[in-house]
mmCIF file of C-alpha atoms in Angstrom:
data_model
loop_
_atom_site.group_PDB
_atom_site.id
_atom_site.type_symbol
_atom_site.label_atom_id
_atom_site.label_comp_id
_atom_site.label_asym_id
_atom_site.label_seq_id
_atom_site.Cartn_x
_atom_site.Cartn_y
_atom_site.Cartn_z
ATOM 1 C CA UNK W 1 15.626 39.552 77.371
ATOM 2 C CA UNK W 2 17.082 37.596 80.356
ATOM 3 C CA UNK W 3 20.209 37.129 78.796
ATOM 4 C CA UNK W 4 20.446 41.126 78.398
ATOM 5 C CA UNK W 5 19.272 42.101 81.828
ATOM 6 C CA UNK W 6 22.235 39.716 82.691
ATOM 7 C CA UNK W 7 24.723 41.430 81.223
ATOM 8 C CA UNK W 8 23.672 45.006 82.690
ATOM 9 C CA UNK W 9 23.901 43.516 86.161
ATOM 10 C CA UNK W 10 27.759 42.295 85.601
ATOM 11 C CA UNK W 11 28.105 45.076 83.795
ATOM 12 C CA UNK W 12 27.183 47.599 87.203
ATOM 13 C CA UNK W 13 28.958 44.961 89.464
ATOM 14 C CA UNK W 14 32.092 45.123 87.323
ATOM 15 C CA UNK W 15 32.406 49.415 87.290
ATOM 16 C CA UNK W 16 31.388 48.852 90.934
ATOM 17 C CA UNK W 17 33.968 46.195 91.992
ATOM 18 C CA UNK W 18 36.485 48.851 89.831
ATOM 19 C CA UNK W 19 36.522 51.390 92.310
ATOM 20 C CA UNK W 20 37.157 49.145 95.362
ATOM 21 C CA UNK W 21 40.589 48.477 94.795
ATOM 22 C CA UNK W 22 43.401 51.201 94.061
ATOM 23 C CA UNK W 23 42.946 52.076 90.481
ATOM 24 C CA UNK W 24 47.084 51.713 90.424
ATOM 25 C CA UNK W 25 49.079 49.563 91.693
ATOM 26 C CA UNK W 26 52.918 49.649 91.601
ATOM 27 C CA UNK W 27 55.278 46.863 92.511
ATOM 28 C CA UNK W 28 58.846 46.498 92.314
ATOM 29 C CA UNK W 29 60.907 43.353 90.142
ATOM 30 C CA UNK W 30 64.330 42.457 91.501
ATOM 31 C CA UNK W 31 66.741 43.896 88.857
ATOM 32 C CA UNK W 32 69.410 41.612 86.947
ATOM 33 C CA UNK W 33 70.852 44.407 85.166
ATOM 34 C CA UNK W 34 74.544 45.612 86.348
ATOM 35 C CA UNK W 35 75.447 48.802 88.651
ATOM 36 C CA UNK W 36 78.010 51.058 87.134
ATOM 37 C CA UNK W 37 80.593 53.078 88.898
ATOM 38 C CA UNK W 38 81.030 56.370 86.754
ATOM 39 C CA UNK W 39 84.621 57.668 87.164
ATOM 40 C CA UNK W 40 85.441 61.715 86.652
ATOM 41 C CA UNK W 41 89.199 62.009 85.165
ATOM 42 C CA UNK W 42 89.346 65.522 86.050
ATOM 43 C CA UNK W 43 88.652 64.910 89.647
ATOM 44 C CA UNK W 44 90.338 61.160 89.462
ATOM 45 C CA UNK W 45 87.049 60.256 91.450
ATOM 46 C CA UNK W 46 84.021 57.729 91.541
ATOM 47 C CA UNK W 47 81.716 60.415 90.448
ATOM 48 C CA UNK W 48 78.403 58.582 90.192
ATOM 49 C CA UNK W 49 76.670 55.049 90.535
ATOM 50 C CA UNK W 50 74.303 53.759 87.920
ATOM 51 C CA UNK W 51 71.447 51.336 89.580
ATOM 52 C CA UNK W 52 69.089 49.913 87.698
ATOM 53 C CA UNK W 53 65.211 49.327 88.819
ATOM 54 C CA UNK W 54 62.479 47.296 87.336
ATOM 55 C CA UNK W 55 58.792 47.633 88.493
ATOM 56 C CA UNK W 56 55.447 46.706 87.171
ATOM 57 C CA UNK W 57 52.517 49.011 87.012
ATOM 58 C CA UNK W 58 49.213 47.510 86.943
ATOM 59 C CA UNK W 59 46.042 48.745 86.348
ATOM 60 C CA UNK W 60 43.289 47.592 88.522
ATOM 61 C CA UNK W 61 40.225 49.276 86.601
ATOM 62 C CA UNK W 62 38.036 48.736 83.509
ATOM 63 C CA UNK W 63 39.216 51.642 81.734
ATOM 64 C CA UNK W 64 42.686 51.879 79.857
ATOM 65 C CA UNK W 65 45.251 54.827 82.475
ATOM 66 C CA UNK W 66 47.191 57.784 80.991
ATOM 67 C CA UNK W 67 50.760 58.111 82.177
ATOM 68 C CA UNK W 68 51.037 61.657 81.844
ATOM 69 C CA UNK W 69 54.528 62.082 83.643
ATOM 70 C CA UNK W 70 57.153 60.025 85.518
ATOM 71 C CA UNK W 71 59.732 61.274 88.132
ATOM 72 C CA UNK W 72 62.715 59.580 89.646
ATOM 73 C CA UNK W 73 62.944 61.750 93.121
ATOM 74 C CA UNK W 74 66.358 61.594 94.406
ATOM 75 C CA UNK W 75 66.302 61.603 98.565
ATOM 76 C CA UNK W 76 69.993 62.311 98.815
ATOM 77 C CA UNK W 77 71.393 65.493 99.454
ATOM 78 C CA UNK W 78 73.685 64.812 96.337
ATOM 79 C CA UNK W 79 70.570 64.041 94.006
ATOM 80 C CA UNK W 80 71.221 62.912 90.432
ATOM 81 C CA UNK W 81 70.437 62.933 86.740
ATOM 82 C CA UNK W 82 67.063 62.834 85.337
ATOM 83 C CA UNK W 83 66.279 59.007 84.956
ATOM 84 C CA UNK W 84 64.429 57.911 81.700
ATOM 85 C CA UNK W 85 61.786 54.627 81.986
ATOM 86 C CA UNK W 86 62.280 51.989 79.581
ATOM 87 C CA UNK W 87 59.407 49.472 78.667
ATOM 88 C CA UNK W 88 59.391 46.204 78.047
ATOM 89 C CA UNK W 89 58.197 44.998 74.825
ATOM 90 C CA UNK W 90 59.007 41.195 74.125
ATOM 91 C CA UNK W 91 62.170 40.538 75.593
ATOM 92 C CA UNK W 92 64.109 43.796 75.858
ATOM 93 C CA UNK W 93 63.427 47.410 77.110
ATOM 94 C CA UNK W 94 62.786 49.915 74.957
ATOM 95 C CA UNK W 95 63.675 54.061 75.751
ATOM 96 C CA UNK W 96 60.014 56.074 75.614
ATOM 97 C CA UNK W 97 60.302 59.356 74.446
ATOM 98 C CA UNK W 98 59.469 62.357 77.050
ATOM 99 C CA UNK W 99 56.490 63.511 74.655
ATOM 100 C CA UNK W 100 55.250 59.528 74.116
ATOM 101 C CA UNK W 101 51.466 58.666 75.523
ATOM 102 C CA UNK W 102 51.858 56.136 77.879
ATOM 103 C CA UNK W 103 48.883 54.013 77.717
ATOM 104 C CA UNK W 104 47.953 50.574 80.765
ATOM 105 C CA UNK W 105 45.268 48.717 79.255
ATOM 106 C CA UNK W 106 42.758 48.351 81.598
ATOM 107 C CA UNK W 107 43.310 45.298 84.071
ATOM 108 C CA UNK W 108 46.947 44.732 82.236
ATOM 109 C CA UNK W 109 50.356 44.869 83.731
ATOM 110 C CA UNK W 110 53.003 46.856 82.283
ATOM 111 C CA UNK W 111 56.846 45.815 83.286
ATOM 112 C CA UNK W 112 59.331 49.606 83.268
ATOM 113 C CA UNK W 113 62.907 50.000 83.740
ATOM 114 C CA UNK W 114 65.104 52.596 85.145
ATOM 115 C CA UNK W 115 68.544 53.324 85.482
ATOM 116 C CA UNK W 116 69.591 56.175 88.037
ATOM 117 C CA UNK W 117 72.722 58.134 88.109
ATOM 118 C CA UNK W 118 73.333 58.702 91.678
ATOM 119 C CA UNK W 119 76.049 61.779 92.433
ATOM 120 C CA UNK W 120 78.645 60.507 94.806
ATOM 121 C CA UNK W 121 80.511 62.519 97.243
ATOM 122 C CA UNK W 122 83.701 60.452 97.884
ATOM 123 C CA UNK W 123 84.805 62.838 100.544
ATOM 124 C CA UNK W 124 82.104 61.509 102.608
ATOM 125 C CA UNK W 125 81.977 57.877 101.474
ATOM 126 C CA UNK W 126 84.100 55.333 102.482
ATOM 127 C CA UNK W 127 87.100 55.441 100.071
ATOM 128 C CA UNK W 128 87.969 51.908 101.126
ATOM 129 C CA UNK W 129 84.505 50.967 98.807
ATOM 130 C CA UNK W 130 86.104 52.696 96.023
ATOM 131 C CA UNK W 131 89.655 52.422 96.111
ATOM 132 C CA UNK W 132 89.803 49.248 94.534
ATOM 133 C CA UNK W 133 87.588 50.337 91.347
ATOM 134 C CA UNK W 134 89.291 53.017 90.542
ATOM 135 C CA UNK W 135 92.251 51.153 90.139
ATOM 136 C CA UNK W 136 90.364 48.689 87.886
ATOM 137 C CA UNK W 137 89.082 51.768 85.899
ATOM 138 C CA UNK W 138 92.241 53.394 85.898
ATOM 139 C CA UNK W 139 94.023 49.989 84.701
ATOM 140 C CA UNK W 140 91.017 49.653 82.022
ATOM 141 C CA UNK W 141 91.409 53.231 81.007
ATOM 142 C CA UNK W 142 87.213 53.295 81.224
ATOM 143 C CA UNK W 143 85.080 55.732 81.990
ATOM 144 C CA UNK W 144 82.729 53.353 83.972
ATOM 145 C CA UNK W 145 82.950 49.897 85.442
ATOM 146 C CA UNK W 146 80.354 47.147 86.031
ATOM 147 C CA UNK W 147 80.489 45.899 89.686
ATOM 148 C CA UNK W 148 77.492 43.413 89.972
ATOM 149 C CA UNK W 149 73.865 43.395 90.377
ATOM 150 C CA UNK W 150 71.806 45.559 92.618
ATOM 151 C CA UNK W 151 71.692 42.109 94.750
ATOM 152 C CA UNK W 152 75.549 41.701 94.806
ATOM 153 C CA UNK W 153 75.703 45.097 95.896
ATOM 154 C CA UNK W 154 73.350 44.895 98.871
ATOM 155 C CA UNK W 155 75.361 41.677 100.056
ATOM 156 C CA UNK W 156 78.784 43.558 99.385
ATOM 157 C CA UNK W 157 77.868 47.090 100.662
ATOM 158 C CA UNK W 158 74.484 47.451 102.138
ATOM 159 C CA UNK W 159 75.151 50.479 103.624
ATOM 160 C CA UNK W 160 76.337 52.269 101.086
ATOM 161 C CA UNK W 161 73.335 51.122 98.718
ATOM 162 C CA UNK W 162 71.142 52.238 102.001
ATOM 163 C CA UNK W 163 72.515 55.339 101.647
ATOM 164 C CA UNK W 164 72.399 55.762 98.398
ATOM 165 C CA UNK W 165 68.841 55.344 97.942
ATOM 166 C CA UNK W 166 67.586 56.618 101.597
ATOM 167 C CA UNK W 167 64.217 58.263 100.213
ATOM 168 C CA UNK W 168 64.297 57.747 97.079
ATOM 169 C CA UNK W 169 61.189 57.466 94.991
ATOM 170 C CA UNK W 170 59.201 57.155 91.812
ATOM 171 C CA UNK W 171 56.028 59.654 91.134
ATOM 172 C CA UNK W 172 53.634 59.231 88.372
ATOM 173 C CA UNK W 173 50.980 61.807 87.058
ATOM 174 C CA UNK W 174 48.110 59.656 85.625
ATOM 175 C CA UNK W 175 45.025 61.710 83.916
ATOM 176 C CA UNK W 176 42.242 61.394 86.125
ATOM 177 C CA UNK W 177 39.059 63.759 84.662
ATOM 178 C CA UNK W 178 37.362 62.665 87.541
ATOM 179 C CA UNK W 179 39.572 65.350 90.459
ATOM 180 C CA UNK W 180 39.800 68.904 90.249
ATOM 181 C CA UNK W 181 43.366 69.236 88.403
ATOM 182 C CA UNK W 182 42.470 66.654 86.031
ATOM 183 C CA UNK W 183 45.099 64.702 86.987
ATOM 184 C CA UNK W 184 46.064 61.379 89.557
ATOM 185 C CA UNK W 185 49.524 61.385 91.531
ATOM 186 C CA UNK W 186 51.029 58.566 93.066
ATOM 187 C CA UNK W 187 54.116 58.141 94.646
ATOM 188 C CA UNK W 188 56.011 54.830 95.676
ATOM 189 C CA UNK W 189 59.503 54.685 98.092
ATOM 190 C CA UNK W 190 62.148 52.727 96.152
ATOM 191 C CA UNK W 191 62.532 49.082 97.019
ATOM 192 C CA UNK W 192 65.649 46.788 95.896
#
């Protein structure tokens, strides 16, 4: 009898303790995946730039979170391309599908991925940045060309990475049945 009573009281001071802390919290990896310079042959321009993110989402409760829907929000006035979010499973990232339930066990940790596609317009950036890639992708006859890490490129060109990301951020729907919509948002500013 003791032994149950016991395990009602941690029980109650668990689901109490649960809703102290944020139910989600979201926390940004240093990347060491490459940025890309997309080049446009029609308009013999730097077109885009490919930067990669990781970040961990963790859930802080005792019950398992729905990701119902994830948005890269592009703070440019340029924007970009939809971003997909990779997860990692063992040792690499894998693609989820748009329509995929994404499920974080409850007090788990799940590491994401995403690569953005950044729109560049090279009539306002400095062309002394990208004069020396395009040769090297003109030489290469590529479409894109590695240029480092998101790290290399902050020492290299912070200003142009400042730029590039100036409010920027990630939003995630989570299910909540708890609110009035039914559903949880949360929104985090990109950090690199």
């Amino acid at each position: 009898m003791k032994k149950t009573i016991v395990l009602i009281v941690i029980s109650i001071l668990t689901v109490c303790c649960d809703t102290s802390k944020e139910p989600i919290t979201i926390t940004f990896a240093p990347s060491t995946e490459d940025v890309y310079l997309h080049y446009n042959e029609s308009w013999n321009t730097i077109s885009a730039v490919s930067i990669p993110f990781n970040f961990d989402i963790e859930n802080n409760r005792f019950k398992k979170e729905q990701l119902v829907r994830f948005s890269y929000n592009y703070g440019n006035a340029m924007e970009g391309q939809p971003v997909r979010l990779f997860l990692r499973k063992d040792k690499s990232f894998e693609k989820l599908k748009n329509s995929e339930d994404i499920y974080i066990d409850r007090y788990k940790t799940n590491p994401y991925r995403v690569r953005t596609k950044h729109y560049v317009d090279t009539t306002k950036s400095k062309q002394a940045f990208f004069e020396p890639y395009m040769k090297d992708i003109q030489r290469l006859n590529q479409d894109s060309l590695n240029i480092g890490t998101v790290s290399e490129l902050e020492a290299k060109h912070k200003e142009l990475l400042d730029n590039l990301l100036q409010n920027d951020s990630l939003s995630f729907l989570f299910l909540d049945e708890n609110s009035e919509t039914g559903f949880r948002k949360k929104t985090k500013s990109v950090e690199y």
